[in-house]
PDB file of C-alpha atoms and ligand atoms in Angstrom:
ATOM      1  CA  UNK A   1       3.947 -26.235 -13.468  1.00  0.00           C
ATOM      2  CA  UNK A   2       5.185 -26.591  -9.912  1.00  0.00           C
ATOM      3  CA  UNK A   3       6.848 -23.607  -8.246  1.00  0.00           C
ATOM      4  CA  UNK A   4      10.410 -24.975  -8.801  1.00  0.00           C
ATOM      5  CA  UNK A   5       9.613 -25.832 -12.440  1.00  0.00           C
ATOM      6  CA  UNK A   6       8.258 -22.334 -12.982  1.00  0.00           C
ATOM      7  CA  UNK A   7      11.308 -20.696 -11.359  1.00  0.00           C
ATOM      8  CA  UNK A   8      13.646 -22.718 -13.533  1.00  0.00           C
ATOM      9  CA  UNK A   9      11.651 -22.018 -16.748  1.00  0.00           C
ATOM     10  CA  UNK A  10      11.568 -18.331 -15.894  1.00  0.00           C
ATOM     11  CA  UNK A  11      15.304 -18.077 -15.339  1.00  0.00           C
ATOM     12  CA  UNK A  12      15.998 -19.881 -18.635  1.00  0.00           C
ATOM     13  CA  UNK A  13      13.603 -17.626 -20.582  1.00  0.00           C
ATOM     14  CA  UNK A  14      15.188 -14.441 -19.220  1.00  0.00           C
ATOM     15  CA  UNK A  15      18.708 -15.779 -19.781  1.00  0.00           C
ATOM     16  CA  UNK A  16      17.855 -16.677 -23.398  1.00  0.00           C
ATOM     17  CA  UNK A  17      16.781 -13.066 -23.908  1.00  0.00           C
ATOM     18  CA  UNK A  18      19.915 -11.608 -22.331  1.00  0.00           C
ATOM     19  CA  UNK A  19      18.318 -10.663 -19.022  1.00  0.00           C
ATOM     20  CA  UNK A  20      18.809 -11.738 -15.444  1.00  0.00           C
ATOM     21  CA  UNK A  21      16.100 -13.106 -13.186  1.00  0.00           C
ATOM     22  CA  UNK A  22      16.923 -14.018  -9.589  1.00  0.00           C
ATOM     23  CA  UNK A  23      15.155 -16.941  -7.871  1.00  0.00           C
ATOM     24  CA  UNK A  24      13.293 -14.386  -5.695  1.00  0.00           C
ATOM     25  CA  UNK A  25      12.065 -12.465  -8.761  1.00  0.00           C
ATOM     26  CA  UNK A  26      10.979 -15.731 -10.417  1.00  0.00           C
ATOM     27  CA  UNK A  27       9.115 -16.706  -7.226  1.00  0.00           C
ATOM     28  CA  UNK A  28       7.297 -13.360  -7.270  1.00  0.00           C
ATOM     29  CA  UNK A  29       6.369 -13.951 -10.937  1.00  0.00           C
ATOM     30  CA  UNK A  30       5.044 -17.387  -9.947  1.00  0.00           C
ATOM     31  CA  UNK A  31       2.798 -15.752  -7.320  1.00  0.00           C
ATOM     32  CA  UNK A  32       1.671 -13.169  -9.884  1.00  0.00           C
ATOM     33  CA  UNK A  33       0.841 -15.946 -12.368  1.00  0.00           C
ATOM     34  CA  UNK A  34      -1.220 -17.910  -9.850  1.00  0.00           C
ATOM     35  CA  UNK A  35      -3.165 -14.796  -8.911  1.00  0.00           C
ATOM     36  CA  UNK A  36      -3.700 -13.676 -12.526  1.00  0.00           C
ATOM     37  CA  UNK A  37      -4.912 -17.107 -13.663  1.00  0.00           C
ATOM     38  CA  UNK A  38      -7.229 -17.434 -10.691  1.00  0.00           C
ATOM     39  CA  UNK A  39      -8.826 -13.982 -11.208  1.00  0.00           C
ATOM     40  CA  UNK A  40      -8.879 -14.586 -14.981  1.00  0.00           C
ATOM     41  CA  UNK A  41     -11.591 -17.207 -14.458  1.00  0.00           C
ATOM     42  CA  UNK A  42     -14.075 -14.494 -13.523  1.00  0.00           C
ATOM     43  CA  UNK A  43     -12.571 -11.395 -15.203  1.00  0.00           C
ATOM     44  CA  UNK A  44     -11.102 -10.898 -18.661  1.00  0.00           C
ATOM     45  CA  UNK A  45      -7.435 -10.210 -17.857  1.00  0.00           C
ATOM     46  CA  UNK A  46      -5.461 -12.212 -20.408  1.00  0.00           C
ATOM     47  CA  UNK A  47      -6.002 -14.528 -23.363  1.00  0.00           C
ATOM     48  CA  UNK A  48      -2.606 -16.123 -22.665  1.00  0.00           C
ATOM     49  CA  UNK A  49      -3.173 -18.833 -20.082  1.00  0.00           C
ATOM     50  CA  UNK A  50      -0.337 -21.320 -20.562  1.00  0.00           C
ATOM     51  CA  UNK A  51       2.358 -20.650 -17.954  1.00  0.00           C
ATOM     52  CA  UNK A  52       5.309 -20.935 -20.339  1.00  0.00           C
ATOM     53  CA  UNK A  53       3.636 -18.502 -22.764  1.00  0.00           C
ATOM     54  CA  UNK A  54       2.909 -16.103 -19.889  1.00  0.00           C
ATOM     55  CA  UNK A  55       6.613 -16.146 -18.956  1.00  0.00           C
ATOM     56  CA  UNK A  56       7.700 -15.180 -22.474  1.00  0.00           C
ATOM     57  CA  UNK A  57       4.830 -13.047 -23.790  1.00  0.00           C
ATOM     58  CA  UNK A  58       3.980 -11.144 -20.624  1.00  0.00           C
ATOM     59  CA  UNK A  59       7.050 -11.176 -18.371  1.00  0.00           C
ATOM     60  CA  UNK A  60      10.121 -11.266 -20.632  1.00  0.00           C
ATOM     61  CA  UNK A  61       8.306  -9.012 -23.093  1.00  0.00           C
ATOM     62  CA  UNK A  62       7.325  -6.483 -20.390  1.00  0.00           C
ATOM     63  CA  UNK A  63      10.836  -6.342 -18.980  1.00  0.00           C
ATOM     64  CA  UNK A  64      12.516  -5.484 -22.285  1.00  0.00           C
ATOM     65  CA  UNK A  65      12.067  -1.812 -21.403  1.00  0.00           C
ATOM     66  CA  UNK A  66      13.825  -2.109 -18.048  1.00  0.00           C
ATOM     67  CA  UNK A  67      17.326  -1.555 -19.474  1.00  0.00           C
ATOM     68  CA  UNK A  68      16.123   1.783 -20.902  1.00  0.00           C
ATOM     69  CA  UNK A  69      14.727   3.161 -17.645  1.00  0.00           C
ATOM     70  CA  UNK A  70      17.305   5.054 -15.570  1.00  0.00           C
ATOM     71  CA  UNK A  71      17.609   4.193 -11.851  1.00  0.00           C
ATOM     72  CA  UNK A  72      15.384   5.861  -9.230  1.00  0.00           C
ATOM     73  CA  UNK A  73      13.021   7.460 -11.724  1.00  0.00           C
ATOM     74  CA  UNK A  74       9.240   7.870 -11.931  1.00  0.00           C
ATOM     75  CA  UNK A  75       7.287   5.870 -14.514  1.00  0.00           C
ATOM     76  CA  UNK A  76       3.674   5.943 -15.698  1.00  0.00           C
ATOM     77  CA  UNK A  77       2.303   2.898 -17.549  1.00  0.00           C
ATOM     78  CA  UNK A  78      -0.556   4.210 -19.702  1.00  0.00           C
ATOM     79  CA  UNK A  79      -3.284   1.633 -20.459  1.00  0.00           C
ATOM     80  CA  UNK A  80      -1.730  -0.967 -18.146  1.00  0.00           C
ATOM     81  CA  UNK A  81      -4.662  -3.415 -18.480  1.00  0.00           C
ATOM     82  CA  UNK A  82      -3.844  -6.386 -16.243  1.00  0.00           C
ATOM     83  CA  UNK A  83      -0.580  -4.677 -15.221  1.00  0.00           C
ATOM     84  CA  UNK A  84       1.764  -4.975 -18.192  1.00  0.00           C
ATOM     85  CA  UNK A  85       4.464  -3.858 -18.118  1.00  0.00           C
ATOM     86  CA  UNK A  86       3.899  -2.230 -14.685  1.00  0.00           C
ATOM     87  CA  UNK A  87       3.563  -5.286 -12.403  1.00  0.00           C
ATOM     88  CA  UNK A  88       6.676  -7.192 -13.649  1.00  0.00           C
ATOM     89  CA  UNK A  89       8.563  -3.883 -13.691  1.00  0.00           C
ATOM     90  CA  UNK A  90       7.588  -3.220 -10.060  1.00  0.00           C
ATOM     91  CA  UNK A  91       8.904  -6.698  -9.109  1.00  0.00           C
ATOM     92  CA  UNK A  92      12.229  -6.279 -10.930  1.00  0.00           C
ATOM     93  CA  UNK A  93      12.810  -2.572 -10.238  1.00  0.00           C
ATOM     94  CA  UNK A  94      12.128  -1.648  -6.610  1.00  0.00           C
ATOM     95  CA  UNK A  95      14.031   1.608  -7.255  1.00  0.00           C
ATOM     96  CA  UNK A  96      11.255   2.940  -9.554  1.00  0.00           C
ATOM     97  CA  UNK A  97       8.092   4.823  -8.521  1.00  0.00           C
ATOM     98  CA  UNK A  98       5.451   3.420 -10.854  1.00  0.00           C
ATOM     99  CA  UNK A  99       1.926   4.635 -11.601  1.00  0.00           C
ATOM    100  CA  UNK A 100      -0.267   2.139 -13.478  1.00  0.00           C
ATOM    101  CA  UNK A 101      -3.149   3.925 -15.253  1.00  0.00           C
ATOM    102  CA  UNK A 102      -6.101   2.370 -17.063  1.00  0.00           C
ATOM    103  CA  UNK A 103      -9.576   3.436 -18.098  1.00  0.00           C
ATOM    104  CA  UNK A 104     -11.150   0.158 -16.911  1.00  0.00           C
ATOM    105  CA  UNK A 105     -11.867   0.397 -13.182  1.00  0.00           C
ATOM    106  CA  UNK A 106     -12.119  -3.324 -12.465  1.00  0.00           C
ATOM    107  CA  UNK A 107      -8.725  -4.067 -14.039  1.00  0.00           C
ATOM    108  CA  UNK A 108      -7.220  -1.302 -11.929  1.00  0.00           C
ATOM    109  CA  UNK A 109      -8.791  -2.792  -8.789  1.00  0.00           C
ATOM    110  CA  UNK A 110      -7.156  -6.107  -9.741  1.00  0.00           C
ATOM    111  CA  UNK A 111      -3.745  -4.406 -10.304  1.00  0.00           C
ATOM    112  CA  UNK A 112      -4.011  -2.516  -7.005  1.00  0.00           C
ATOM    113  CA  UNK A 113      -4.959  -5.624  -4.999  1.00  0.00           C
ATOM    114  CA  UNK A 114      -2.257  -7.688  -6.731  1.00  0.00           C
ATOM    115  CA  UNK A 115       0.430  -5.103  -5.925  1.00  0.00           C
ATOM    116  CA  UNK A 116      -0.701  -5.164  -2.307  1.00  0.00           C
ATOM    117  CA  UNK A 117      -0.717  -9.004  -2.121  1.00  0.00           C
ATOM    118  CA  UNK A 118       2.791  -9.127  -3.652  1.00  0.00           C
ATOM    119  CA  UNK A 119       4.020  -6.343  -1.327  1.00  0.00           C
ATOM    120  CA  UNK A 120       4.886  -4.008  -4.207  1.00  0.00           C
ATOM    121  CA  UNK A 121       4.989  -0.651  -2.447  1.00  0.00           C
ATOM    122  CA  UNK A 122       6.525   1.045  -5.495  1.00  0.00           C
ATOM    123  CA  UNK A 123       3.326   0.742  -7.593  1.00  0.00           C
ATOM    124  CA  UNK A 124       0.198   2.910  -7.408  1.00  0.00           C
ATOM    125  CA  UNK A 125      -2.803   2.008  -9.566  1.00  0.00           C
ATOM    126  CA  UNK A 126      -5.133   4.714 -10.872  1.00  0.00           C
ATOM    127  CA  UNK A 127      -8.392   4.296 -12.691  1.00  0.00           C
ATOM    128  CA  UNK A 128      -8.884   6.952 -15.369  1.00  0.00           C
ATOM    129  CA  UNK A 129      -8.520   7.971 -18.991  1.00  0.00           C
ATOM    130  CA  UNK A 130      -5.089   9.131 -20.146  1.00  0.00           C
ATOM    131  CA  UNK A 131      -6.522  12.178 -21.960  1.00  0.00           C
ATOM    132  CA  UNK A 132      -8.222  13.295 -18.726  1.00  0.00           C
ATOM    133  CA  UNK A 133      -5.243  12.669 -16.421  1.00  0.00           C
ATOM    134  CA  UNK A 134      -2.780  14.239 -18.879  1.00  0.00           C
ATOM    135  CA  UNK A 135      -4.306  17.677 -18.277  1.00  0.00           C
ATOM    136  CA  UNK A 136      -4.247  17.457 -14.463  1.00  0.00           C
ATOM    137  CA  UNK A 137      -1.444  19.531 -12.919  1.00  0.00           C
ATOM    138  CA  UNK A 138      -0.359  16.707 -10.574  1.00  0.00           C
ATOM    139  CA  UNK A 139       0.184  14.348 -13.543  1.00  0.00           C
ATOM    140  CA  UNK A 140       1.123  16.615 -16.436  1.00  0.00           C
ATOM    141  CA  UNK A 141       4.873  16.667 -17.115  1.00  0.00           C
ATOM    142  CA  UNK A 142       5.553  14.850 -13.829  1.00  0.00           C
ATOM    143  CA  UNK A 143       7.137  11.574 -15.017  1.00  0.00           C
ATOM    144  CA  UNK A 144      10.655  10.697 -16.157  1.00  0.00           C
ATOM    145  CA  UNK A 145       9.380   7.810 -18.284  1.00  0.00           C
ATOM    146  CA  UNK A 146       5.985   7.164 -19.886  1.00  0.00           C
ATOM    147  CA  UNK A 147       5.405   3.703 -21.240  1.00  0.00           C
ATOM    148  CA  UNK A 148       2.583   1.907 -23.041  1.00  0.00           C
ATOM    149  CA  UNK A 149       2.236  -1.622 -24.416  1.00  0.00           C
ATOM    150  CA  UNK A 150      -0.473  -2.574 -26.912  1.00  0.00           C
ATOM    151  CA  UNK A 151      -2.671   0.464 -26.260  1.00  0.00           C
ATOM    152  CA  UNK A 152      -3.076   2.397 -29.525  1.00  0.00           C
ATOM    153  CA  UNK A 153      -1.493   3.392 -32.804  1.00  0.00           C
ATOM    154  CA  UNK A 154       1.588   5.577 -32.207  1.00  0.00           C
ATOM    155  CA  UNK A 155      -0.102   8.711 -33.589  1.00  0.00           C
ATOM    156  CA  UNK A 156      -2.841   8.411 -30.991  1.00  0.00           C
ATOM    157  CA  UNK A 157      -0.467   7.194 -28.311  1.00  0.00           C
ATOM    158  CA  UNK A 158       1.902  10.159 -28.539  1.00  0.00           C
ATOM    159  CA  UNK A 159      -0.875  12.639 -27.859  1.00  0.00           C
ATOM    160  CA  UNK A 160      -2.026  10.502 -24.897  1.00  0.00           C
ATOM    161  CA  UNK A 161       1.429   9.834 -23.446  1.00  0.00           C
ATOM    162  CA  UNK A 162       3.814  12.728 -24.171  1.00  0.00           C
ATOM    163  CA  UNK A 163       1.904  15.206 -21.930  1.00  0.00           C
ATOM    164  CA  UNK A 164       2.857  13.036 -18.897  1.00  0.00           C
ATOM    165  CA  UNK A 165       6.621  13.200 -19.591  1.00  0.00           C
ATOM    166  CA  UNK A 166       8.814  15.842 -17.981  1.00  0.00           C
ATOM    167  CA  UNK A 167      10.924  17.903 -20.367  1.00  0.00           C
ATOM    168  CA  UNK A 168      14.146  15.875 -20.331  1.00  0.00           C
ATOM    169  CA  UNK A 169      12.177  12.656 -19.817  1.00  0.00           C
ATOM    170  CA  UNK A 170      11.071  10.133 -22.441  1.00  0.00           C
ATOM    171  CA  UNK A 171       8.257   7.981 -23.750  1.00  0.00           C
ATOM    172  CA  UNK A 172       8.913   4.302 -24.543  1.00  0.00           C
ATOM    173  CA  UNK A 173       6.325   2.642 -26.742  1.00  0.00           C
ATOM    174  CA  UNK A 174       6.385  -1.165 -26.954  1.00  0.00           C
ATOM    175  CA  UNK A 175       5.389  -2.373 -30.406  1.00  0.00           C
ATOM    176  CA  UNK A 176       5.421  -5.671 -32.237  1.00  0.00           C
ATOM    177  CA  UNK A 177       5.373  -5.313 -36.035  1.00  0.00           C
ATOM    178  CA  UNK A 178       4.819  -2.196 -38.205  1.00  0.00           C
ATOM    179  CA  UNK A 179       6.795  -0.009 -35.804  1.00  0.00           C
ATOM    180  CA  UNK A 180       8.645   1.739 -38.609  1.00  0.00           C
ATOM    181  CA  UNK A 181       5.460   2.641 -40.514  1.00  0.00           C
ATOM    182  CA  UNK A 182       3.793   3.868 -37.332  1.00  0.00           C
ATOM    183  CA  UNK A 183       6.813   6.005 -36.529  1.00  0.00           C
ATOM    184  CA  UNK A 184       6.780   7.602 -39.986  1.00  0.00           C
ATOM    185  CA  UNK A 185       3.052   8.379 -39.684  1.00  0.00           C
ATOM    186  CA  UNK A 186       3.501   9.799 -36.164  1.00  0.00           C
ATOM    187  CA  UNK A 187       6.316  12.232 -37.054  1.00  0.00           C
ATOM    188  CA  UNK A 188       4.185  15.365 -36.991  1.00  0.00           C
ATOM    189  CA  UNK A 189       2.311  14.301 -33.848  1.00  0.00           C
ATOM    190  CA  UNK A 190       5.603  13.683 -32.006  1.00  0.00           C
ATOM    191  CA  UNK A 191       6.912  17.153 -32.872  1.00  0.00           C
ATOM    192  CA  UNK A 192       3.613  18.889 -32.070  1.00  0.00           C
ATOM    193  CA  UNK A 193       3.525  17.260 -28.619  1.00  0.00           C
ATOM    194  CA  UNK A 194       7.107  18.334 -27.772  1.00  0.00           C
ATOM    195  CA  UNK A 195       8.866  15.077 -28.626  1.00  0.00           C
ATOM    196  CA  UNK A 196      11.846  14.015 -30.735  1.00  0.00           C
ATOM    197  CA  UNK A 197      12.483  10.425 -31.764  1.00  0.00           C
ATOM    198  CA  UNK A 198      15.663   9.072 -30.168  1.00  0.00           C
ATOM    199  CA  UNK A 199      15.554   5.605 -31.736  1.00  0.00           C
ATOM    200  CA  UNK A 200      13.608   2.622 -32.914  1.00  0.00           C
ATOM    201  CA  UNK A 201      15.152  -0.380 -31.260  1.00  0.00           C
ATOM    202  CA  UNK A 202      14.377  -3.832 -32.676  1.00  0.00           C
ATOM    203  CA  UNK A 203      14.562  -6.367 -29.832  1.00  0.00           C
ATOM    204  CA  UNK A 204      13.157  -9.733 -30.833  1.00  0.00           C
ATOM    205  CA  UNK A 205      11.489 -11.913 -28.242  1.00  0.00           C
ATOM    206  CA  UNK A 206      13.330 -15.244 -28.379  1.00  0.00           C
ATOM    207  CA  UNK A 207      11.455 -18.440 -27.478  1.00  0.00           C
ATOM    208  CA  UNK A 208      14.436 -20.671 -28.317  1.00  0.00           C
ATOM    209  CA  UNK A 209      17.641 -20.366 -30.328  1.00  0.00           C
ATOM    210  CA  UNK A 210      15.694 -20.732 -33.585  1.00  0.00           C
ATOM    211  CA  UNK A 211      12.291 -19.291 -32.796  1.00  0.00           C
ATOM    212  CA  UNK A 212      11.436 -15.650 -32.105  1.00  0.00           C
ATOM    213  CA  UNK A 213       8.868 -12.889 -32.653  1.00  0.00           C
ATOM    214  CA  UNK A 214       9.552  -9.357 -33.740  1.00  0.00           C
ATOM    215  CA  UNK A 215       9.396  -6.642 -31.067  1.00  0.00           C
ATOM    216  CA  UNK A 216      10.385  -2.970 -31.181  1.00  0.00           C
ATOM    217  CA  UNK A 217      10.863  -0.235 -28.642  1.00  0.00           C
ATOM    218  CA  UNK A 218      10.262   3.296 -29.864  1.00  0.00           C
ATOM    219  CA  UNK A 219      12.017   5.801 -27.625  1.00  0.00           C
ATOM    220  CA  UNK A 220      10.915   9.424 -27.911  1.00  0.00           C
ATOM    221  CA  UNK A 221      12.620  12.174 -25.907  1.00  0.00           C
ATOM    222  CA  UNK A 222      10.555  14.993 -24.464  1.00  0.00           C
ATOM    223  CA  UNK A 223      12.336  18.099 -25.696  1.00  0.00           C
ATOM    224  CA  UNK A 224       9.751  20.832 -25.079  1.00  0.00           C
ATOM    225  CA  UNK A 225       6.579  21.286 -23.024  1.00  0.00           C
ATOM    226  CA  UNK A 226       3.453  19.889 -24.680  1.00  0.00           C
ATOM    227  CA  UNK A 227       1.208  22.777 -25.833  1.00  0.00           C
ATOM    228  CA  UNK A 228      -1.825  23.332 -23.570  1.00  0.00           C
ATOM    229  CA  UNK A 229      -4.323  22.267 -26.255  1.00  0.00           C
ATOM    230  CA  UNK A 230      -3.045  18.633 -26.112  1.00  0.00           C
ATOM    231  CA  UNK A 231      -4.276  16.074 -25.317  1.00  0.00           C
ATOM    232  CA  UNK A 232      -7.624  16.781 -26.941  1.00  0.00           C
ATOM    233  CA  UNK A 233     -10.894  14.984 -26.220  1.00  0.00           C
ATOM    234  CA  UNK A 234     -10.546  11.276 -27.161  1.00  0.00           C
ATOM    235  CA  UNK A 235     -13.136  11.511 -29.946  1.00  0.00           C
ATOM    236  CA  UNK A 236     -10.970  14.183 -31.616  1.00  0.00           C
ATOM    237  CA  UNK A 237      -7.720  12.268 -31.032  1.00  0.00           C
ATOM    238  CA  UNK A 238      -9.101   9.130 -32.623  1.00  0.00           C
ATOM    239  CA  UNK A 239     -11.070  10.779 -35.462  1.00  0.00           C
ATOM    240  CA  UNK A 240      -8.376  13.304 -36.390  1.00  0.00           C
ATOM    241  CA  UNK A 241      -4.999  12.101 -35.109  1.00  0.00           C
ATOM    242  CA  UNK A 242      -2.272  14.750 -35.322  1.00  0.00           C
TER     243      UNK A 242
HETATM  244  N1  LIG B   1      -0.794  -2.734 -21.555  1.00  0.00           N
HETATM  245  C1  LIG B   1      -1.549  -3.934 -21.298  1.00  0.00           C
HETATM  246  C2  LIG B   1      -0.873  -5.113 -21.939  1.00  0.00           C
HETATM  247  O1  LIG B   1       0.057  -4.920 -22.707  1.00  0.00           O
HETATM  248  O2  LIG B   1      -1.300  -6.258 -21.690  1.00  0.00           O
HETATM  249  C3  LIG B   1      -3.006  -3.792 -21.733  1.00  0.00           C
HETATM  250  C4  LIG B   1      -3.240  -3.730 -23.195  1.00  0.00           C
HETATM  251  S1  LIG B   1      -4.953  -3.652 -23.582  1.00  0.00           S
HETATM  252  C5  LIG B   1      -4.967  -4.252 -25.206  1.00  0.00           C
HETATM  253  C6  LIG B   1      -5.224  -1.917 -23.771  1.00  0.00           C
HETATM  254  C7  LIG B   1      -5.599  -1.241 -22.466  1.00  0.00           C
HETATM  255  O3  LIG B   1      -5.519   0.163 -22.648  1.00  0.00           O
HETATM  256  C8  LIG B   1      -7.023  -1.539 -22.003  1.00  0.00           C
HETATM  257  O4  LIG B   1      -6.983  -2.052 -20.683  1.00  0.00           O
HETATM  258  C9  LIG B   1      -7.741  -0.194 -22.072  1.00  0.00           C
HETATM  259  O5  LIG B   1      -8.672  -0.007 -21.024  1.00  0.00           O
HETATM  260  C10 LIG B   1      -6.578   0.782 -21.959  1.00  0.00           C
HETATM  261  N2  LIG B   1      -6.799   2.087 -22.592  1.00  0.00           N
HETATM  262  C11 LIG B   1      -7.022   2.334 -23.918  1.00  0.00           C
HETATM  263  N3  LIG B   1      -7.160   3.656 -24.131  1.00  0.00           N
HETATM  264  C12 LIG B   1      -7.011   4.265 -22.919  1.00  0.00           C
HETATM  265  C13 LIG B   1      -7.054   5.631 -22.487  1.00  0.00           C
HETATM  266  N4  LIG B   1      -7.264   6.619 -23.341  1.00  0.00           N
HETATM  267  N5  LIG B   1      -6.856   5.884 -21.172  1.00  0.00           N
HETATM  268  C14 LIG B   1      -6.645   4.873 -20.294  1.00  0.00           C
HETATM  269  N6  LIG B   1      -6.598   3.568 -20.642  1.00  0.00           N
HETATM  270  C15 LIG B   1      -6.778   3.268 -21.940  1.00  0.00           C
END
């Protein structure tokens, strides 16, 4: 796709999904795509390599949370991988202060360099495990919004993510199918970590007027401080989820 073709395809895809995308934002997404596909030849960043699929499955999908993030807030993207949703969010929401966290150092180096190339001063990339950063005073209960896309089952995810949220803040988990079942299973974990489910929001990803895939946002409010014993060591979280 040429740059103008990409910009036009991007604007149509966002419009179809009820979102706006300015020509400048679409241009920035074009630059991000070129960089991601070029680095992807030597590093495993994404299995989605067709530009039109990247627009829908990475960019439109990532930005579905934007409407649920209040202005001028702090966000941590736990398990950001190649920067989803954090990089598109940083392009579309210059008002946010975003931390992108991942346990894989080379992906974080890619995210950091990409943010610098794209001039995204609102994004900081950190290499580390969520269960280790969630107990550090400078990260624990410091964020208005905690988000995660395709990282773990909700029961595991809540113990990893809720410690980062301020009381009064929220966690937004991006799920495809089985969101309802996961939410039912995670009930006790949510309560134990200081959370309360606000809503499960179905928001299908539309590819055209008659083709779509199921997506869900699970929004959990942080009502009380997470007890000091959470998050536990990852082996305990995964072997014996709350
Ligand atoms: N969020 C990205 C996306 O939607 O494309 C990446 C998803 S990828 C399937 C899951 C990522 O979560 C991996 O990059 C992995 O390193 C990271 N991850 C899993 N568990 C983690 C943990 N406990 N702490 C930090 N990163 C973690």
